[in-house]
Coordinates of C-alpha atoms in Angstrom, one line a residue:
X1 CA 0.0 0.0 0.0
X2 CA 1.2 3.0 -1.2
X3 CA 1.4 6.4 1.0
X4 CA 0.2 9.2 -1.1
X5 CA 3.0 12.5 -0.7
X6 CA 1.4 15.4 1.1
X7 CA 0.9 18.7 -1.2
X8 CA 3.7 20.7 0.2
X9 CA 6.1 18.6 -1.2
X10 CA 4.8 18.3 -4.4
X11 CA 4.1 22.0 -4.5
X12 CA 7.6 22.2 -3.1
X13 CA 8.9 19.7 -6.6
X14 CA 7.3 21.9 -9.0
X15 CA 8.6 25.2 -7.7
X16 CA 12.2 23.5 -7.1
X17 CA 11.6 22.4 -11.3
X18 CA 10.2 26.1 -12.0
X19 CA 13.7 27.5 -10.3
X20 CA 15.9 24.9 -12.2
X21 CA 14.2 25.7 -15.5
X22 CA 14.3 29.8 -15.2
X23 CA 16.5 30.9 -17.9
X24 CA 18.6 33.6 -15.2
X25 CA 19.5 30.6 -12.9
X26 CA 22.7 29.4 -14.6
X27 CA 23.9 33.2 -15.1
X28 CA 23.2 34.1 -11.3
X29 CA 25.0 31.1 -10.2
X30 CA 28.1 31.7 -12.7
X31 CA 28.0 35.4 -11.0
X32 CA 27.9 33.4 -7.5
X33 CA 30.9 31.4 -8.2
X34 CA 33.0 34.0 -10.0
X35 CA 32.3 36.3 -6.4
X36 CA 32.6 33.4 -4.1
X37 CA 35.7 32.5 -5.7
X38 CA 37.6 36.1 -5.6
X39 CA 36.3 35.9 -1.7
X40 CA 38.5 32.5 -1.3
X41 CA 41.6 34.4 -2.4
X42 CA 40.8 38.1 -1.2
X43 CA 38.9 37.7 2.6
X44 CA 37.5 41.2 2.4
X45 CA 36.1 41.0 -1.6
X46 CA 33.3 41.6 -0.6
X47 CA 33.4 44.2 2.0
X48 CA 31.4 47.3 1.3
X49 CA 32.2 50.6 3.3
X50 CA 31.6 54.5 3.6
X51 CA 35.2 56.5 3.1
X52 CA 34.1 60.6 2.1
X53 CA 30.2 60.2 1.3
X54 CA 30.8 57.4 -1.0
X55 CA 31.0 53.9 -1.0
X56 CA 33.6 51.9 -1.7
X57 CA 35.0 48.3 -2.8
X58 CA 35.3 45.6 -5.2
X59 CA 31.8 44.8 -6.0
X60 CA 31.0 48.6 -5.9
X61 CA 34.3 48.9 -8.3
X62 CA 32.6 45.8 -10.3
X63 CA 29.6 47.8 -10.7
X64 CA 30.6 51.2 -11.4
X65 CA 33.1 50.1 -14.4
X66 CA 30.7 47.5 -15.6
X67 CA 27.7 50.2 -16.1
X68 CA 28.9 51.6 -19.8
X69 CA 29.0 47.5 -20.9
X70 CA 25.7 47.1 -19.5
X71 CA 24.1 50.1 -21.3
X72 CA 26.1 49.0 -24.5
X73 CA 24.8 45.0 -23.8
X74 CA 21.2 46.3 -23.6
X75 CA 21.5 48.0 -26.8
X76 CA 22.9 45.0 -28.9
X77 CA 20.5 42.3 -27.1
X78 CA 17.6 44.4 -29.2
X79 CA 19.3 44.2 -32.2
X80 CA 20.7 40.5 -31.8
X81 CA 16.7 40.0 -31.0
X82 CA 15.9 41.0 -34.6
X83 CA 18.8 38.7 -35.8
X84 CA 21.4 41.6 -37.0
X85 CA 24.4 42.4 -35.2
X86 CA 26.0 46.1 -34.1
X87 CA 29.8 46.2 -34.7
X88 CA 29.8 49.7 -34.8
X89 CA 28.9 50.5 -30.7
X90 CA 32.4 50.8 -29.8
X91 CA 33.6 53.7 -32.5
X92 CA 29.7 55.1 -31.4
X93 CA 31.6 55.0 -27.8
X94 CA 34.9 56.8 -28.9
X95 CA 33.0 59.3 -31.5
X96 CA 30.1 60.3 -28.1
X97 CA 33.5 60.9 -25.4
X98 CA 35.2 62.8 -28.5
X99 CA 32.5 65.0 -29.1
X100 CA 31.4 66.0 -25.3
X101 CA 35.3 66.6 -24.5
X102 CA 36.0 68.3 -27.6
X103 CA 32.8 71.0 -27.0
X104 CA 33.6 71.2 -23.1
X105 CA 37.7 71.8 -24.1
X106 CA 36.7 74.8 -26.0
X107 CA 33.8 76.1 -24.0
X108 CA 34.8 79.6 -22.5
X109 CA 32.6 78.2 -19.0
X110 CA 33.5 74.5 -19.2
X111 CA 32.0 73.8 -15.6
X112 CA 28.7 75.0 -16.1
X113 CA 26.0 72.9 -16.3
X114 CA 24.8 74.5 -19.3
X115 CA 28.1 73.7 -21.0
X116 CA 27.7 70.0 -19.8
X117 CA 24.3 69.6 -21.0
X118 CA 24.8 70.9 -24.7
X119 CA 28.1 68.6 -25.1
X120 CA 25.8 65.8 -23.9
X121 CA 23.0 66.7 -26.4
X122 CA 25.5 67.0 -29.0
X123 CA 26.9 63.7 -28.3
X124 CA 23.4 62.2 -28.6
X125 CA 22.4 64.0 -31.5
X126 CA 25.2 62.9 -33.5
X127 CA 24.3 58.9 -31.8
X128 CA 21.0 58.9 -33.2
X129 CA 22.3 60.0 -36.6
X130 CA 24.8 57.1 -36.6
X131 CA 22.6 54.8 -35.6
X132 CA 19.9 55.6 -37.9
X133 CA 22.4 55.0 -40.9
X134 CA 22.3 51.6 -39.6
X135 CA 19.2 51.0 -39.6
X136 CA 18.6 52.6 -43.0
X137 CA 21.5 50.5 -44.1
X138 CA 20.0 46.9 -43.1
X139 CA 16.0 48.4 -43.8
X140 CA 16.3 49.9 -46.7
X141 CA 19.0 49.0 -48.8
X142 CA 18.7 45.4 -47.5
X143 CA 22.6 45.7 -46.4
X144 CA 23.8 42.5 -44.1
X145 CA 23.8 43.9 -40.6
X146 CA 27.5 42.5 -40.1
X147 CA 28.7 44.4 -43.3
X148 CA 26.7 47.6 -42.5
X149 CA 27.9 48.0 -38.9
X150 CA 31.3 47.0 -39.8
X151 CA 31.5 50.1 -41.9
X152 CA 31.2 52.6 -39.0
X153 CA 33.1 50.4 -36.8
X154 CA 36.3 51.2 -39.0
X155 CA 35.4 54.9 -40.3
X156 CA 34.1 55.8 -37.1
X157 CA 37.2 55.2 -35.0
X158 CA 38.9 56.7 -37.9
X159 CA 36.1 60.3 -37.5
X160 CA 36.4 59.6 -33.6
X161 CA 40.5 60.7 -33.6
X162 CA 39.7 63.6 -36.1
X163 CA 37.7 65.1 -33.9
X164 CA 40.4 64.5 -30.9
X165 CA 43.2 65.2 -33.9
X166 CA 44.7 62.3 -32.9
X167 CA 45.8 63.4 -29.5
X168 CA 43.5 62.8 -25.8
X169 CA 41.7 66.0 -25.3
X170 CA 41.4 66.5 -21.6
X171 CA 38.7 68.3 -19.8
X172 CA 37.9 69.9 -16.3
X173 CA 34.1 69.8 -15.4
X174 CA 32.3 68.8 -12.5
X175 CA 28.7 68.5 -13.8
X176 CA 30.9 66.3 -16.7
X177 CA 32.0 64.0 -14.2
X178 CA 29.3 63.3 -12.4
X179 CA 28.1 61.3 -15.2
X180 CA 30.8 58.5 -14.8
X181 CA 32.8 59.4 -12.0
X182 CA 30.0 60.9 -9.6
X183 CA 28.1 59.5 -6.8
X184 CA 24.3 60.3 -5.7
X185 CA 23.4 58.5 -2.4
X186 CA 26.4 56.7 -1.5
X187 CA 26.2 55.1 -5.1
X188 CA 28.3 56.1 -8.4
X189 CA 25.7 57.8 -10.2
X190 CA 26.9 55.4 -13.2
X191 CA 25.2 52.3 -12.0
X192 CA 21.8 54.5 -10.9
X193 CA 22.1 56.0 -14.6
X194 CA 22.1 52.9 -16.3
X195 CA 19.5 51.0 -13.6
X196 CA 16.9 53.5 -14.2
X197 CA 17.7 53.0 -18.4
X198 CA 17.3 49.4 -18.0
X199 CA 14.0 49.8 -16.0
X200 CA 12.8 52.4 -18.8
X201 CA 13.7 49.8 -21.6
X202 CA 12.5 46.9 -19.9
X203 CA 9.0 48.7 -18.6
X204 CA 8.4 49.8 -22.3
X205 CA 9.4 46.5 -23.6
X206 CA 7.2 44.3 -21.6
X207 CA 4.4 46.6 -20.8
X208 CA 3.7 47.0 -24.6
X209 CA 3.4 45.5 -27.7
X210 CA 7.3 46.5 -28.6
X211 CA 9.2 43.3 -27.2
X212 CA 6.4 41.1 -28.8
X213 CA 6.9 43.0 -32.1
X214 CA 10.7 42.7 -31.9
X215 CA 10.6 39.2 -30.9
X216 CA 8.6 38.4 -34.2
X217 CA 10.9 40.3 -36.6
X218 CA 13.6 38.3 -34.8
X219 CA 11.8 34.9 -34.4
X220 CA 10.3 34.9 -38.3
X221 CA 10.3 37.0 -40.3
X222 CA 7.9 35.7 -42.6
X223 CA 5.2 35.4 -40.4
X224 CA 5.8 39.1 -39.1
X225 CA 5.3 40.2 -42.8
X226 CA 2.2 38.1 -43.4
X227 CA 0.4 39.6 -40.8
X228 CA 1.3 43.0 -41.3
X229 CA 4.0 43.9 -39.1
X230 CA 6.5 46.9 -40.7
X231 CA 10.0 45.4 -40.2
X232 CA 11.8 48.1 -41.5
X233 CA 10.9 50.7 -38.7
X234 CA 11.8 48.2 -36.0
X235 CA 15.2 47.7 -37.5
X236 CA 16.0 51.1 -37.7
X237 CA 14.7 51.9 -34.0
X238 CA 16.7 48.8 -32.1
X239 CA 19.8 50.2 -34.3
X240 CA 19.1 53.9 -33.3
X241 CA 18.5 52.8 -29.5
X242 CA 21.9 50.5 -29.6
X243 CA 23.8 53.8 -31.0
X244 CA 21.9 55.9 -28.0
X245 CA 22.9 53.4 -25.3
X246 CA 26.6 53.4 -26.8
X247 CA 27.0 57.2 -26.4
X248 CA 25.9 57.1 -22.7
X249 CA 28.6 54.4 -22.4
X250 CA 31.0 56.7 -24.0
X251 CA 30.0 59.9 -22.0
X252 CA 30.3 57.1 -18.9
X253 CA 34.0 56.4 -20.0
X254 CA 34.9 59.7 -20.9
X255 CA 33.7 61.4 -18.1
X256 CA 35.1 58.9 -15.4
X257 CA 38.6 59.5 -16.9
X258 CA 38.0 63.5 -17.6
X259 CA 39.4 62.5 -21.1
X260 CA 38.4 61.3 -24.8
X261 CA 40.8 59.0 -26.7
X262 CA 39.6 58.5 -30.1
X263 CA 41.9 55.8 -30.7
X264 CA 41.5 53.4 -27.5
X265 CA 37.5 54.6 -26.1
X266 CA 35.3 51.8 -26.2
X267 CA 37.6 49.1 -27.9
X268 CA 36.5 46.0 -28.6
X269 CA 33.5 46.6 -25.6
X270 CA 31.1 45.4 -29.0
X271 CA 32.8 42.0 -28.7
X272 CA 32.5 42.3 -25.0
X273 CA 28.8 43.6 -25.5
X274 CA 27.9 40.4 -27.4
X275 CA 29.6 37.9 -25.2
X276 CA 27.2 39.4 -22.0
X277 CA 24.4 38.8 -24.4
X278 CA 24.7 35.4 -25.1
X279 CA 26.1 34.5 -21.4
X280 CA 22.8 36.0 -21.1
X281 CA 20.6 33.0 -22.6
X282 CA 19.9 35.1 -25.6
X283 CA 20.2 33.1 -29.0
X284 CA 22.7 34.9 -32.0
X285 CA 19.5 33.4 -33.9
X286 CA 17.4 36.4 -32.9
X287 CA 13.3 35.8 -31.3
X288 CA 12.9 35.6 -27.9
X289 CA 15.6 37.8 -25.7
X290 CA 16.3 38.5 -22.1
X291 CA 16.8 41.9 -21.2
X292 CA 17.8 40.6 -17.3
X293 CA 20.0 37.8 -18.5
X294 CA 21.8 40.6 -20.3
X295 CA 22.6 42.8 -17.3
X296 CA 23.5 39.6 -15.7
X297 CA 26.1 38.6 -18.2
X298 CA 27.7 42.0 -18.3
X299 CA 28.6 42.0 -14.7
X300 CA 29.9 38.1 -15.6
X301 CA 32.3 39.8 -18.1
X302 CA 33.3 43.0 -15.5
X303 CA 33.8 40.8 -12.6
X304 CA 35.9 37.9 -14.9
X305 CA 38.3 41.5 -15.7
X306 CA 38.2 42.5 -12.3
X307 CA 39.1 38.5 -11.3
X308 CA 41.7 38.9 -13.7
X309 CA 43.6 42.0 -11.7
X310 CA 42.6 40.0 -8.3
X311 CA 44.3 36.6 -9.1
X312 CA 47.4 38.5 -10.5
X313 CA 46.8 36.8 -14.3
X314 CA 49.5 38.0 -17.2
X315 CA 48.3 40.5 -19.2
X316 CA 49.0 38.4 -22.1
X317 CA 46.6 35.6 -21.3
X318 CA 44.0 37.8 -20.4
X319 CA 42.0 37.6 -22.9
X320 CA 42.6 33.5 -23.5
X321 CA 41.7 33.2 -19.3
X322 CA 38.5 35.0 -20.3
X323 CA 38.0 33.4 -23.5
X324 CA 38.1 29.8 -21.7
X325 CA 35.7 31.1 -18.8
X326 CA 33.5 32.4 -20.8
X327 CA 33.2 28.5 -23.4
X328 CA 32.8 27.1 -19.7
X329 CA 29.6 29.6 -19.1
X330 CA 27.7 28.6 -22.5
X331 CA 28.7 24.4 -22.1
X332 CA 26.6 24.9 -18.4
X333 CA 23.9 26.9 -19.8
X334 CA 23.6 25.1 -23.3
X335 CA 20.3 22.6 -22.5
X336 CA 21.8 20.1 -25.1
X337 CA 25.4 19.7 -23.3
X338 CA 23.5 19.2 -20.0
X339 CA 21.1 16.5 -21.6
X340 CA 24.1 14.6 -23.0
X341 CA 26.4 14.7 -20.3
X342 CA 23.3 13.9 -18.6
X343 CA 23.0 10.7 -20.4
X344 CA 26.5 9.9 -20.9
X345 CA 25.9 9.8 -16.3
X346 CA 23.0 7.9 -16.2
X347 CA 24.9 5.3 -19.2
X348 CA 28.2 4.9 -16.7
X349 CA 28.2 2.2 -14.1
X350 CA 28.2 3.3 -10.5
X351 CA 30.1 0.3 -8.8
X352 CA 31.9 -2.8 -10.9
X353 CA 29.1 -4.4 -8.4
X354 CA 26.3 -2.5 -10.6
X355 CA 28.1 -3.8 -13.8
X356 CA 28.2 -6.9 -12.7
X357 CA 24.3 -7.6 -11.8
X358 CA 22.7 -5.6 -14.8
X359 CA 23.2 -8.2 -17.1
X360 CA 21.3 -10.9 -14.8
X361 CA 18.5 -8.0 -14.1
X362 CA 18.1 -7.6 -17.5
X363 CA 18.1 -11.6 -18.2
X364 CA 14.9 -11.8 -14.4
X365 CA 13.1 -8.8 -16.7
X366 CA 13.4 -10.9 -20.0

């Protein structure tokens, strides 16, 4: 006679299965490890504390450096969503610090807040520009998204250290460096910046018919056309709001450094940028997307950097350490390595013992 299992622990079973399936578990638990694992070799990692108004330590440092490759992440996880690709966020990065510091350097009132907020609009400005010629590019003309991005990614570096004149213009504002190198509450005013433009995207996303619409651009296209649904302006938006989130990211860098380097702002964050996104759990494939899984993934990336510094790596195999990490995060999120590793378990004998008796189960079952 069989004893049936009370409710709470089947209610308990299906929320444990709910939490094992959620697609931000595997990214929260790499971000766990990666922290856990800094605190084994550095006892106060984690430590938080008040020094001048402002808070400071590694996960505050974590945070603060990793807001412009969040805001640059959010960007390009719209535009993988529609299955293009945006090569050109890290010239958009250099060409957005070049601008603001080269406006602010020749300003006769540099430190007024009037000053600060037209090199900020002009920065902008010239973003939405750029990243409307992308869209235009892969609407319109029907351009590849990789071939159309890649174009500004190599002219715009090349505009970016005209502007600067090939030299790092330096600038002394303190409204300017509030953006990236300010605090607000005992937080850098970075991290609050790009919270409340994630909460923006992802409250305009969800709440409305936008994410659906992307998702179905992204997800097939066919379908999307059949019923109506005008591509083209999509495109052209999720390129002009990756552009957008790019220049904050470069007024972020900029500003934290009072500087503009045409030549080394924002290089190679687009590769950076993609890798968040798929650590994420959003497929290169485009459709479905995950705007939390994106933040997530960033702060994987600026915390493997910051593990980098911690555990004393050589500079040279930086990029190979985070290379190898980052193969390690995809093989544990990917649901088809899990299954067959899975199986390839269940398949292997526990005990010689085990061996030994399946055979003469197998033969009592026969």
């Amino acid at each position: 006679m069989t004893t049936p299992q009370p409710a709470a622990s089947g209610a308990a079973g299906a929320i444990g299965r709910r939490t094992a399936g959620h697609h931000l578990l595997w990214p929260a638990l790499v971000l766990l490890a990666l922290l856990l694992g800094n605190l084994a070799f550095h006892h106060d990692f984690l430590s938080v504390r008040v020094r001048d108004g402002h808070l400071y330590g590694s996960l505050v440092d974590i945070l603060r450096f990793g807001a412009p490759l969040v805001l640059v992440a959010l960007g390009m996880t719209l535009v993988i969503a529609t299955r293009g690709i945006d090569l050109s966020v890290g010239s958009t990065v250099a060409i957005a610090g070049a601008l603001a510091c080269g406006h602010l350097s020749t300003a006769a009132r540099p430190g007024s807040v009037a000053t600060t907020l037209t090199a900020v609009a002009l920065a902008l400005g010239v973003a939405l520009v750029l990243g409307l010629a992308n869209g235009l590019l892969v609407s319109g003309l029907g351009v590849q998204p990789i071939v159309a991005t890649l174009i500004l990614m190599v002219a715009g570096r090349g505009v970016a250290q005209l502007i600067t004149d090939g030299q790092i213009v330096t600038v002394t504002s303190a409204p300017y460096k509030m953006i990236g190198g300010g605090s607000w509450l005992l937080l850098p005013f970075a991290v609050l910046l790009a919270a409340v433009l994630v909460a923006l995207t992802s409250f305009v996303i969800r709440r409305s018919a936008l994410g659906m619409l992307i998702e179905s651009v992204g997800g097939n296209p066919t379908a999307g056309r059949l019923v109506g649904i005008r591509a083209g302006g999509l495109l052209a938006l999720v390129y002009v709001f990756s552009a957008l989130c790019a220049a904050v990211a470069g007024l972020m860098i900029s500003s934290n450094v009072s500087s503009a380097d045409g030549n080394n702002a924002g290089l190679w964050i687009e590769l950076d940028a993609i890798l968040a996104v798929v650590v994420g759990g959003t497929a290169l494939t485009g459709g479905r997307f995950s705007l939390g899984g994106t933040v997530l993934g960033a702060l994987i990336i600026q915390t493997l950097s910051t593990t980098v510094y911690t555990l004393g790596v050589p500079p040279e195999t930086t990029l190979v350490f985070k290379a190898f990490v980052v193969v390690i995060v995809c093989l544990v999120q990917s649901p088809v390595f899990r299954a067959k590793f899975g199986r390839r378990r269940a398949a292997t004998p526990r005990s010689p013992a085990a061996a030994g008796t399946a055979p003469q189960e197998q033969e009592a079952r026969a």
